[in-house]
């Protein structure tokens, strides 16, 4: 009799699912949680890595204090703009998603031609200041209409006439390719260097400009690794957390 009672008490603390009044409940450390309710919990939606780190360090344990022991957690860097905080598999082979982080990055017109004025504004607002950005800005800001022409036979180099003073003009070779740092990922990490093919052309409405990505998307892998490295450093010493990319 005593043996059966002890086995029953121990069994109450084991993870299990039971049907109560027609609904499935998941028992974690003896505490019932409705299964459908657990799966439909809305994750926190935040926009910075700093907020995610603060939540993990300062709030997450408190949130789990009402449901028992905090499970093992995974910080999954899904892409250069998205990170998820999830649990390992629970008893019903599902993960709870606690937080979703999406970077707020500006919309950048790439791989297509835009007018000269829009291009200049975009370069000033959506790209970090770098030596190549300064060169591109100098060329685009001073190019004379109808002076863009192909130069050489390689299909890459171009020549344009730019103003070098109040009355002086000069023919220059358009820089190509250029290495720029557009804002494409979280601001807590270094924006990745991206190689672009820079092109200009004449049109009915004046000169238009374009940047074409030339690294095959390799910058995305570098950005993901940078995010993972940042999180591993910030979460060093925090238990129950694994960072994956």
CSV table of N, CA and C in Angstrom, one decimal, residues 180-237:
chain,number,residue,atom,x,y,z
A,180,UNK,N,30.8,48.7,-49.6
A,180,UNK,CA,30.0,49.6,-48.8
A,180,UNK,C,29.4,48.9,-47.6
A,181,UNK,N,28.9,49.6,-46.6
A,181,UNK,CA,28.2,49.1,-45.4
A,181,UNK,C,26.8,49.6,-45.3
A,182,UNK,N,25.9,49.1,-46.0
A,182,UNK,CA,24.5,49.4,-45.8
A,182,UNK,C,24.0,48.9,-44.4
A,183,UNK,N,22.9,49.5,-43.9
A,183,UNK,CA,22.3,49.0,-42.6
A,183,UNK,C,21.4,47.9,-43.0
A,184,UNK,N,22.0,46.6,-42.8
A,184,UNK,CA,21.2,45.4,-43.2
A,184,UNK,C,21.0,44.5,-42.0
A,185,UNK,N,21.5,44.8,-40.8
A,185,UNK,CA,21.3,43.9,-39.7
A,185,UNK,C,21.2,44.7,-38.4
A,186,UNK,N,21.3,44.0,-37.3
A,186,UNK,CA,21.1,44.6,-36.0
A,186,UNK,C,22.2,45.7,-35.7
A,187,UNK,N,21.8,46.8,-35.1
A,187,UNK,CA,22.8,47.8,-34.8
A,187,UNK,C,23.8,47.5,-33.8
A,188,UNK,N,23.6,46.5,-33.0
A,188,UNK,CA,24.6,46.1,-32.0
A,188,UNK,C,25.8,45.4,-32.5
A,189,UNK,N,25.7,45.0,-33.8
A,189,UNK,CA,26.9,44.3,-34.4
A,189,UNK,C,27.4,45.2,-35.6
A,190,UNK,N,28.6,45.0,-36.0
A,190,UNK,CA,29.2,45.7,-37.1
A,190,UNK,C,28.4,45.4,-38.4
A,191,UNK,N,28.1,46.4,-39.1
A,191,UNK,CA,27.4,46.2,-40.4
A,191,UNK,C,28.4,45.5,-41.4
A,192,UNK,N,28.0,44.5,-42.1
A,192,UNK,CA,28.9,43.7,-42.9
A,192,UNK,C,29.4,44.5,-44.1
A,193,UNK,N,30.7,44.4,-44.5
A,193,UNK,CA,31.1,44.9,-45.8
A,193,UNK,C,30.5,44.1,-46.9
A,194,UNK,N,30.0,44.8,-47.9
A,194,UNK,CA,29.3,44.2,-49.1
A,194,UNK,C,29.9,44.8,-50.3
A,195,UNK,N,30.3,43.9,-51.2
A,195,UNK,CA,30.9,44.4,-52.5
A,195,UNK,C,29.7,44.6,-53.5
A,196,UNK,N,29.7,45.8,-54.1
A,196,UNK,CA,28.7,46.2,-55.1
A,196,UNK,C,29.3,46.6,-56.4
A,197,UNK,N,28.6,46.3,-57.5
A,197,UNK,CA,28.9,46.8,-58.8
A,197,UNK,C,28.1,48.1,-58.9
A,198,UNK,N,28.8,49.2,-59.1
A,198,UNK,CA,28.2,50.6,-59.1
A,198,UNK,C,28.1,51.0,-60.6
A,199,UNK,N,26.8,51.3,-61.0
A,199,UNK,CA,26.6,51.7,-62.4
A,199,UNK,C,25.8,53.0,-62.5
A,200,UNK,N,26.1,53.8,-63.5
A,200,UNK,CA,25.3,55.0,-63.9
A,200,UNK,C,24.9,54.9,-65.3
A,201,UNK,N,23.8,55.6,-65.7
A,201,UNK,CA,23.4,55.7,-67.1
A,201,UNK,C,22.6,56.9,-67.3
A,202,UNK,N,22.7,57.4,-68.6
A,202,UNK,CA,21.9,58.6,-69.0
A,202,UNK,C,20.5,58.1,-69.3
A,203,UNK,N,19.6,59.1,-69.1
A,203,UNK,CA,18.2,58.8,-69.3
A,203,UNK,C,17.5,60.1,-69.7
A,204,UNK,N,16.2,60.0,-70.1
A,204,UNK,CA,15.4,61.2,-70.4
A,204,UNK,C,15.2,62.1,-69.2
A,205,UNK,N,15.3,61.6,-68.0
A,205,UNK,CA,15.1,62.4,-66.9
A,205,UNK,C,16.4,62.7,-66.1
A,206,UNK,N,17.5,62.5,-66.8
A,206,UNK,CA,18.8,62.8,-66.2
A,206,UNK,C,19.6,61.5,-65.9
A,207,UNK,N,20.6,61.6,-65.1
A,207,UNK,CA,21.4,60.5,-64.7
A,207,UNK,C,20.7,59.6,-63.7
A,208,UNK,N,20.8,58.3,-63.9
A,208,UNK,CA,20.3,57.4,-62.9
A,208,UNK,C,21.4,56.5,-62.4
A,209,UNK,N,21.3,55.9,-61.2
A,209,UNK,CA,22.4,55.2,-60.6
A,209,UNK,C,21.8,53.9,-60.0
A,210,UNK,N,22.7,52.9,-59.8
A,210,UNK,CA,22.3,51.6,-59.3
A,210,UNK,C,23.5,50.9,-58.6
A,211,UNK,N,23.2,50.2,-57.6
A,211,UNK,CA,24.1,49.3,-56.9
A,211,UNK,C,23.6,47.9,-57.0
A,212,UNK,N,24.5,47.0,-57.5
A,212,UNK,CA,24.2,45.6,-57.7
A,212,UNK,C,25.0,44.7,-56.7
A,213,UNK,N,24.4,43.9,-55.9
A,213,UNK,CA,25.2,43.1,-55.0
A,213,UNK,C,26.1,42.1,-55.8
A,214,UNK,N,27.4,42.0,-55.3
A,214,UNK,CA,28.3,41.3,-56.1
A,214,UNK,C,29.1,40.2,-55.3
A,215,UNK,N,28.5,39.9,-54.1
A,215,UNK,CA,29.2,38.8,-53.3
A,215,UNK,C,28.4,37.6,-53.2
A,216,UNK,N,27.3,37.4,-53.9
A,216,UNK,CA,26.5,36.2,-53.9
A,216,UNK,C,25.8,36.0,-52.6
A,217,UNK,N,25.6,37.0,-51.8
A,217,UNK,CA,24.9,36.9,-50.5
A,217,UNK,C,25.8,36.4,-49.3
A,218,UNK,N,27.1,36.4,-49.6
A,218,UNK,CA,28.1,35.9,-48.5
A,218,UNK,C,28.0,36.8,-47.3
A,219,UNK,N,27.6,38.0,-47.4
A,219,UNK,CA,27.5,39.0,-46.3
A,219,UNK,C,26.5,38.5,-45.3
A,220,UNK,N,25.5,37.8,-45.7
A,220,UNK,CA,24.5,37.3,-44.8
A,220,UNK,C,25.0,36.3,-43.8
A,221,UNK,N,25.9,35.4,-44.3
A,221,UNK,CA,26.6,34.4,-43.4
A,221,UNK,C,27.5,35.1,-42.4
A,222,UNK,N,28.2,36.2,-42.8
A,222,UNK,CA,29.0,36.9,-41.9
A,222,UNK,C,28.2,37.6,-40.8
A,223,UNK,N,27.1,38.2,-41.3
A,223,UNK,CA,26.2,38.9,-40.3
A,223,UNK,C,25.6,37.9,-39.3
A,224,UNK,N,25.2,36.7,-39.7
A,224,UNK,CA,24.7,35.8,-38.8
A,224,UNK,C,25.7,35.3,-37.7
A,225,UNK,N,26.9,35.1,-38.2
A,225,UNK,CA,28.0,34.7,-37.3
A,225,UNK,C,28.3,35.9,-36.3
A,226,UNK,N,28.3,37.1,-36.8
A,226,UNK,CA,28.5,38.3,-35.9
A,226,UNK,C,27.5,38.4,-34.8
A,227,UNK,N,26.2,38.1,-35.2
A,227,UNK,CA,25.1,38.2,-34.2
A,227,UNK,C,25.3,37.1,-33.2
A,228,UNK,N,25.6,35.8,-33.6
A,228,UNK,CA,25.9,34.7,-32.7
A,228,UNK,C,27.0,35.0,-31.8
A,229,UNK,N,28.1,35.6,-32.3
A,229,UNK,CA,29.3,35.9,-31.4
A,229,UNK,C,28.9,36.9,-30.4
A,230,UNK,N,28.1,37.9,-30.8
A,230,UNK,CA,27.7,39.0,-29.9
A,230,UNK,C,26.8,38.4,-28.7
A,231,UNK,N,25.9,37.5,-29.1
A,231,UNK,CA,25.0,36.9,-28.1
A,231,UNK,C,25.8,36.0,-27.1
A,232,UNK,N,26.7,35.2,-27.7
A,232,UNK,CA,27.5,34.3,-26.9
A,232,UNK,C,28.3,35.1,-25.8
A,233,UNK,N,28.9,36.2,-26.3
A,233,UNK,CA,29.6,37.1,-25.3
A,233,UNK,C,28.7,37.7,-24.3
A,234,UNK,N,27.6,38.2,-24.7
A,234,UNK,CA,26.7,38.9,-23.7
A,234,UNK,C,26.0,37.9,-22.8
A,235,UNK,N,25.8,36.7,-23.2
A,235,UNK,CA,25.2,35.7,-22.4
A,235,UNK,C,26.1,34.7,-21.7
A,236,UNK,N,27.4,35.0,-21.7
A,236,UNK,CA,28.4,34.2,-21.1
A,236,UNK,C,28.1,34.1,-19.6
A,237,UNK,N,28.1,32.9,-19.1
A,237,UNK,CA,27.9,32.7,-17.7
A,237,UNK,C,26.4,32.4,-17.3
